[in-house]
Amino acid sequence: MSKEKLLEVKNLKQHFKTGRHTTVKAVDGITFDIFKGETFGLVGESGCGKSTTGRSIIRLYNATEGDVLFKGESVHGKKNKADLKTFNQKMQMIFQDPYASLNPRMTVMDIVAEGLDIHGLVKSPKERQARVFELLETVGLSKEHANRYPHEFSGGQRQRIGIARALAVEPEFIIADEPISALDVSIQAQVVNLLKDLQDRFGYTYLFIAHDLSMVKYISDRIGVMYFGKMVEIADSDELYKNPMHPYTRSLLSAIPLPDPDYERTRRRVEYDPEKDHDHSEEPVFREIKKDHWVLCTEKEFEQYKTEMK
């Protein structure tokens, strides 16, 4: 992993009006960077804003406020058709639901080749076919699958088709939006291992969005924890698990089951209470309590966390 910033999210806000006088602050001023070649895991419970963050980064939503920079250029700035086409090629998304994200009327050949056709990446039907066969083999399928339809495949196979479609245009950055949550547990590890293998081979950069902390730790270099639209903690994967500082992060980690009956019998779940667990004398801000370990906290909490670190 290099220290070259591929993506910069700056004070990103995504608010939705739900009525004349009500607004949902799905993402409420988050800032983080993703470096070239790394996997940045984004975790939090359902409804915390992590999927909305991914969709805002890839321009499925226009940002309410703030900005996203991809290779130094604003994602949400005005773009002509040619610029949008280039952007859409460089940034791709793997969706959560492998059942809903594939067109049931299209063959696998046409689903995977759609990006090739749009971006003019192949010059003949023969080259198109060869490229699709190659992509299917890359994700663990075979060329015999090319003329079948999505309903003929299992959930894990459909997600592999979705991955092949994302890889077809040779992107630099891939947003994996809960790509394993709709799959059986036995299949989840296969898909995650495939993503890791592809990263090793081709140097992809991932934003991996999930709520399964154990799987996120396995695949991610760094992890960001979200709670109700706010980023509350960012650290290297191992550091976050060894030294969780924010009470919400501690609560999430305490809920991870381990394959140890003795541990499970005595495991204590840490309950998170935003009212009791924080100093409310001032507005919390993101502070670096240790190199590359950031926590949303007040000055008083910052001193407390530093003491605990020692």
Short mmCIF file of C-alpha atoms in Angstrom, two decimals:
data_model
loop_
_atom_site.label_atom_id
_atom_site.label_comp_id
_atom_site.label_asym_id
_atom_site.label_seq_id
_atom_site.Cartn_x
_atom_site.Cartn_y
_atom_site.Cartn_z
CA MET A 1 0.00 0.00 0.00
CA SER A 2 1.35 3.41 -0.97
CA LYS A 3 0.73 6.71 0.76
CA GLU A 4 -0.63 8.23 -2.43
CA LYS A 5 -4.14 9.56 -1.78
CA LEU A 6 -6.55 8.17 -4.33
CA LEU A 7 -9.74 9.45 -2.69
CA GLU A 8 -10.32 12.34 -0.30
CA VAL A 9 -13.69 12.82 1.43
CA LYS A 10 -13.96 16.30 2.91
CA ASN A 11 -16.76 17.25 5.33
CA LEU A 12 -19.25 15.24 3.27
CA LYS A 13 -22.91 15.80 4.13
CA GLN A 14 -25.88 13.99 2.63
CA HIS A 15 -29.23 15.21 3.95
CA PHE A 16 -32.65 14.07 2.73
CA LYS A 17 -35.90 15.98 3.21
CA THR A 18 -38.60 13.61 4.50
CA GLY A 19 -41.30 16.23 4.95
CA ARG A 20 -41.86 19.97 4.85
CA HIS A 21 -39.99 20.56 8.11
CA THR A 22 -38.04 17.31 8.64
CA THR A 23 -34.60 16.36 7.35
CA VAL A 24 -32.67 13.13 7.81
CA LYS A 25 -28.94 13.73 8.18
CA ALA A 26 -27.82 10.41 6.70
CA VAL A 27 -24.20 11.58 6.43
CA ASP A 28 -23.32 14.56 8.57
CA GLY A 29 -19.87 15.98 7.92
CA ILE A 30 -17.41 13.10 7.59
CA THR A 31 -13.77 13.36 6.48
CA PHE A 32 -11.36 10.57 5.55
CA ASP A 33 -8.82 9.55 2.89
CA ILE A 34 -8.28 6.30 1.02
CA PHE A 35 -4.79 5.50 -0.24
CA LYS A 36 -3.93 3.79 -3.50
CA GLY A 37 -3.85 -0.01 -3.18
CA GLU A 38 -5.49 -0.24 0.25
CA THR A 39 -8.82 -1.54 1.49
CA PHE A 40 -10.65 0.94 3.70
CA GLY A 41 -13.39 -0.76 5.72
CA LEU A 42 -16.45 1.27 6.68
CA VAL A 43 -18.53 -0.26 9.48
CA GLY A 44 -21.53 0.57 11.61
CA GLU A 45 -25.00 -0.71 12.33
CA SER A 46 -27.84 -0.53 9.79
CA GLY A 47 -28.97 3.05 9.15
CA CYS A 48 -25.70 4.71 10.21
CA GLY A 49 -25.07 6.18 6.73
CA LYS A 50 -22.28 3.96 5.43
CA SER A 51 -24.06 2.87 2.22
CA THR A 52 -25.20 6.46 1.62
CA THR A 53 -21.53 7.48 1.92
CA GLY A 54 -20.56 5.00 -0.80
CA ARG A 55 -23.38 6.13 -3.08
CA SER A 56 -22.46 9.79 -2.57
CA ILE A 57 -18.81 9.07 -3.43
CA ILE A 58 -19.79 7.48 -6.74
CA ARG A 59 -22.27 10.28 -7.59
CA LEU A 60 -25.45 8.23 -7.26
CA TYR A 61 -26.42 11.07 -4.89
CA ASN A 62 -25.38 14.70 -5.26
CA ALA A 63 -23.67 15.81 -2.06
CA THR A 64 -25.61 18.25 0.12
CA GLU A 65 -22.34 19.80 1.28
CA GLY A 66 -18.62 19.06 1.29
CA ASP A 67 -16.66 17.41 -1.48
CA VAL A 68 -15.11 14.19 -2.70
CA LEU A 69 -11.80 14.33 -4.57
CA PHE A 70 -10.74 11.42 -6.78
CA LYS A 71 -7.11 11.72 -7.86
CA GLY A 72 -7.28 15.38 -6.86
CA GLU A 73 -10.38 16.21 -8.94
CA SER A 74 -13.82 16.98 -7.52
CA VAL A 75 -16.32 14.15 -8.04
CA HIS A 76 -19.30 16.46 -7.54
CA GLY A 77 -18.07 19.32 -9.70
CA LYS A 78 -19.66 20.06 -13.06
CA LYS A 79 -18.64 17.49 -15.66
CA ASN A 80 -19.33 17.13 -19.36
CA LYS A 81 -20.32 13.78 -20.87
CA ALA A 82 -16.74 12.80 -21.67
CA ASP A 83 -15.56 13.55 -18.11
CA LEU A 84 -18.47 11.57 -16.63
CA LYS A 85 -17.68 8.64 -18.90
CA THR A 86 -14.05 8.62 -17.76
CA PHE A 87 -15.09 8.92 -14.12
CA ASN A 88 -17.58 6.06 -14.44
CA GLN A 89 -14.86 3.88 -15.90
CA LYS A 90 -12.34 4.59 -13.13
CA MET A 91 -14.80 4.07 -10.24
CA GLN A 92 -17.11 1.05 -10.04
CA MET A 93 -19.51 -0.41 -7.50
CA ILE A 94 -20.33 -3.95 -6.39
CA PHE A 95 -23.88 -3.91 -5.02
CA GLN A 96 -25.30 -5.54 -1.92
CA ASP A 97 -28.03 -7.62 -3.53
CA PRO A 98 -26.76 -10.00 -6.24
CA TYR A 99 -30.38 -10.89 -7.05
CA ALA A 100 -31.60 -7.34 -7.78
CA SER A 101 -28.44 -5.90 -9.34
CA LEU A 102 -28.40 -8.15 -12.44
CA ASN A 103 -30.87 -7.69 -15.30
CA PRO A 104 -32.84 -10.99 -15.48
CA ARG A 105 -33.49 -10.51 -19.23
CA MET A 106 -29.81 -10.31 -20.15
CA THR A 107 -27.36 -13.18 -20.51
CA VAL A 108 -24.20 -13.20 -18.42
CA MET A 109 -22.27 -12.41 -21.60
CA ASP A 110 -24.21 -9.18 -22.13
CA ILE A 111 -24.22 -8.22 -18.43
CA VAL A 112 -20.44 -8.46 -18.15
CA ALA A 113 -19.84 -6.89 -21.58
CA GLU A 114 -22.13 -3.90 -20.99
CA GLY A 115 -19.30 -1.70 -19.73
CA LEU A 116 -17.03 -2.85 -22.55
CA ASP A 117 -19.67 -1.75 -25.05
CA ILE A 118 -20.40 1.62 -23.41
CA HIS A 119 -16.73 2.60 -23.14
CA GLY A 120 -15.66 1.13 -26.50
CA LEU A 121 -13.03 -1.11 -24.94
CA VAL A 122 -13.33 -3.91 -27.52
CA LYS A 123 -13.12 -3.66 -31.31
CA SER A 124 -14.92 -6.79 -32.48
CA PRO A 125 -17.47 -9.41 -31.32
CA LYS A 126 -14.64 -11.95 -31.12
CA GLU A 127 -12.57 -9.70 -28.84
CA ARG A 128 -15.69 -8.97 -26.77
CA GLN A 129 -16.36 -12.67 -26.27
CA ALA A 130 -12.73 -13.42 -25.40
CA ARG A 131 -12.66 -10.60 -22.83
CA VAL A 132 -15.87 -11.81 -21.15
CA PHE A 133 -14.55 -15.39 -21.01
CA GLU A 134 -11.34 -14.06 -19.42
CA LEU A 135 -13.28 -12.03 -16.82
CA LEU A 136 -15.48 -14.98 -15.90
CA GLU A 137 -12.43 -17.17 -15.35
CA THR A 138 -10.82 -14.37 -13.29
CA VAL A 139 -13.74 -14.46 -10.81
CA GLY A 140 -13.90 -18.25 -10.61
CA LEU A 141 -16.58 -18.99 -13.22
CA SER A 142 -16.19 -20.58 -16.65
CA LYS A 143 -16.93 -19.58 -20.23
CA GLU A 144 -19.79 -22.12 -20.26
CA HIS A 145 -21.67 -19.75 -17.92
CA ALA A 146 -21.67 -16.90 -20.46
CA ASN A 147 -24.89 -17.80 -22.28
CA ARG A 148 -26.96 -18.46 -19.16
CA TYR A 149 -29.30 -16.06 -17.34
CA PRO A 150 -28.96 -14.78 -13.73
CA HIS A 151 -31.78 -16.98 -12.35
CA GLU A 152 -29.72 -20.07 -13.19
CA PHE A 153 -27.03 -19.17 -10.63
CA SER A 154 -26.63 -19.29 -6.86
CA GLY A 155 -26.23 -16.10 -4.81
CA GLY A 156 -22.47 -16.49 -4.59
CA GLN A 157 -22.17 -17.06 -8.34
CA ARG A 158 -24.33 -14.00 -9.05
CA GLN A 159 -22.08 -11.88 -6.89
CA ARG A 160 -19.09 -13.18 -8.88
CA ILE A 161 -20.89 -12.05 -12.05
CA GLY A 162 -21.39 -8.62 -10.45
CA ILE A 163 -17.68 -8.48 -9.63
CA ALA A 164 -16.76 -9.45 -13.21
CA ARG A 165 -19.02 -6.67 -14.51
CA ALA A 166 -17.25 -4.13 -12.25
CA LEU A 167 -13.79 -5.32 -13.36
CA ALA A 168 -14.63 -5.24 -17.07
CA VAL A 169 -13.85 -1.52 -17.48
CA GLU A 170 -10.52 -1.81 -15.63
CA PRO A 171 -11.38 0.54 -12.74
CA GLU A 172 -8.89 1.97 -10.26
CA PHE A 173 -11.31 2.22 -7.32
CA ILE A 174 -14.12 -0.18 -6.35
CA ILE A 175 -16.84 0.44 -3.78
CA ALA A 176 -18.07 -2.88 -2.37
CA ASP A 177 -21.39 -2.01 -0.71
CA GLU A 178 -22.09 -4.86 1.73
CA PRO A 179 -21.20 -7.38 -1.01
CA ILE A 180 -21.55 -10.42 1.28
CA SER A 181 -24.52 -9.57 3.52
CA ALA A 182 -27.07 -11.30 1.25
CA LEU A 183 -24.96 -14.48 0.96
CA ASP A 184 -24.77 -17.66 3.03
CA VAL A 185 -21.99 -17.62 5.62
CA SER A 186 -20.20 -20.46 3.83
CA ILE A 187 -20.06 -18.38 0.62
CA GLN A 188 -19.08 -15.06 2.24
CA ALA A 189 -15.46 -16.07 2.85
CA GLN A 190 -15.10 -17.23 -0.78
CA VAL A 191 -16.21 -13.82 -2.10
CA VAL A 192 -13.96 -11.90 0.33
CA ASN A 193 -10.99 -14.12 -0.56
CA LEU A 194 -11.71 -13.46 -4.25
CA LEU A 195 -11.63 -9.69 -3.63
CA LYS A 196 -8.33 -10.00 -1.74
CA ASP A 197 -6.84 -12.14 -4.52
CA LEU A 198 -7.92 -9.65 -7.20
CA GLN A 199 -6.36 -6.81 -5.21
CA ASP A 200 -3.07 -8.70 -4.92
CA ARG A 201 -3.05 -9.42 -8.67
CA PHE A 202 -4.26 -6.09 -10.06
CA GLY A 203 -3.65 -3.53 -7.30
CA TYR A 204 -7.27 -2.43 -6.87
CA THR A 205 -8.26 0.04 -4.17
CA TYR A 206 -11.43 -0.82 -2.23
CA LEU A 207 -13.95 0.89 -0.02
CA PHE A 208 -15.44 -2.15 1.71
CA ILE A 209 -18.75 -1.36 3.42
CA ALA A 210 -20.14 -3.89 5.91
CA HIS A 211 -21.54 -4.42 9.37
CA ASP A 212 -19.70 -7.72 10.02
CA LEU A 213 -16.67 -6.50 11.97
CA SER A 214 -14.77 -9.79 11.89
CA MET A 215 -14.94 -9.92 8.09
CA VAL A 216 -13.99 -6.24 7.82
CA LYS A 217 -10.91 -6.83 9.98
CA TYR A 218 -9.89 -9.71 7.73
CA ILE A 219 -9.98 -7.72 4.49
CA SER A 220 -9.22 -4.12 5.56
CA ASP A 221 -5.97 -2.22 6.04
CA ARG A 222 -7.76 0.60 7.89
CA ILE A 223 -11.25 0.86 9.34
CA GLY A 224 -13.63 3.77 9.85
CA VAL A 225 -16.52 3.42 12.31
CA MET A 226 -19.75 5.34 11.66
CA TYR A 227 -22.58 6.14 14.06
CA PHE A 228 -25.70 8.09 13.01
CA GLY A 229 -24.05 9.88 10.12
CA LYS A 230 -20.80 10.71 11.96
CA MET A 231 -17.38 9.11 11.68
CA VAL A 232 -16.43 8.34 15.29
CA GLU A 233 -13.11 6.50 14.91
CA ILE A 234 -10.50 5.66 12.25
CA ALA A 235 -7.44 3.47 12.77
CA ASP A 236 -5.39 0.67 11.26
CA SER A 237 -7.30 -2.60 11.40
CA ASP A 238 -5.17 -4.26 14.10
CA GLU A 239 -4.91 -1.05 16.13
CA LEU A 240 -8.69 -0.57 16.17
CA TYR A 241 -9.25 -4.07 17.50
CA LYS A 242 -6.48 -3.86 20.10
CA ASN A 243 -7.19 -0.30 21.31
CA PRO A 244 -10.77 0.75 20.56
CA MET A 245 -11.23 4.19 22.13
CA HIS A 246 -14.70 5.46 21.25
CA PRO A 247 -17.41 3.86 23.43
CA TYR A 248 -19.44 2.96 20.34
CA THR A 249 -16.49 1.09 18.80
CA ARG A 250 -16.05 -0.80 22.06
CA SER A 251 -19.73 -1.70 21.99
CA LEU A 252 -19.49 -3.05 18.44
CA LEU A 253 -16.40 -5.11 19.22
CA SER A 254 -17.93 -6.56 22.36
CA ALA A 255 -20.75 -8.01 20.24
CA ILE A 256 -18.46 -10.13 18.04
CA PRO A 257 -18.96 -13.82 18.88
CA LEU A 258 -15.93 -16.11 19.07
CA PRO A 259 -15.84 -19.90 18.51
CA ASP A 260 -15.01 -20.46 22.18
CA PRO A 261 -17.83 -21.73 24.46
CA ASP A 262 -16.02 -20.69 27.66
CA TYR A 263 -15.50 -17.15 26.36
CA GLU A 264 -19.09 -16.92 25.13
CA ARG A 265 -20.48 -17.96 28.51
CA THR A 266 -18.71 -15.09 30.23
CA ARG A 267 -18.72 -12.51 27.39
CA ARG A 268 -19.98 -9.12 28.55
CA ARG A 269 -21.71 -6.97 25.97
CA VAL A 270 -20.71 -3.30 26.31
CA GLU A 271 -23.83 -1.16 25.96
CA TYR A 272 -23.38 2.22 24.30
CA ASP A 273 -25.35 5.16 25.72
CA PRO A 274 -24.61 8.46 23.90
CA GLU A 275 -25.94 10.47 26.85
CA LYS A 276 -23.95 8.78 29.59
CA ASP A 277 -20.79 7.83 27.72
CA HIS A 278 -19.72 11.31 26.64
CA ASP A 279 -18.68 14.71 27.90
CA HIS A 280 -21.31 17.17 26.62
CA SER A 281 -19.53 20.38 27.65
CA GLU A 282 -18.39 21.07 24.06
CA GLU A 283 -18.86 19.90 20.49
CA PRO A 284 -16.63 16.88 19.74
CA VAL A 285 -14.11 17.10 16.89
CA PHE A 286 -11.86 14.54 15.20
CA ARG A 287 -8.53 14.32 17.06
CA GLU A 288 -5.45 12.15 16.54
CA ILE A 289 -4.82 10.37 19.84
CA LYS A 290 -1.98 8.31 18.38
CA LYS A 291 -0.30 8.30 14.96
CA ASP A 292 -3.03 7.50 12.40
CA HIS A 293 -5.59 6.76 15.14
CA TRP A 294 -8.40 9.32 15.10
CA VAL A 295 -11.37 9.64 17.45
CA LEU A 296 -14.35 12.00 17.56
CA CYS A 297 -14.07 13.50 21.04
CA THR A 298 -13.99 16.61 23.22
CA GLU A 299 -10.78 18.02 24.72
CA LYS A 300 -11.58 16.35 28.06
CA GLU A 301 -12.20 12.97 26.39
CA PHE A 302 -9.05 13.40 24.32
CA GLU A 303 -6.92 13.69 27.48
CA GLN A 304 -8.72 10.71 28.98
CA TYR A 305 -8.12 8.55 25.89
CA LYS A 306 -4.42 9.49 25.78
CA THR A 307 -4.09 8.44 29.44
CA GLU A 308 -5.78 5.13 28.70
CA MET A 309 -3.42 4.58 25.75
CA LYS A 310 -0.43 4.87 28.08
#
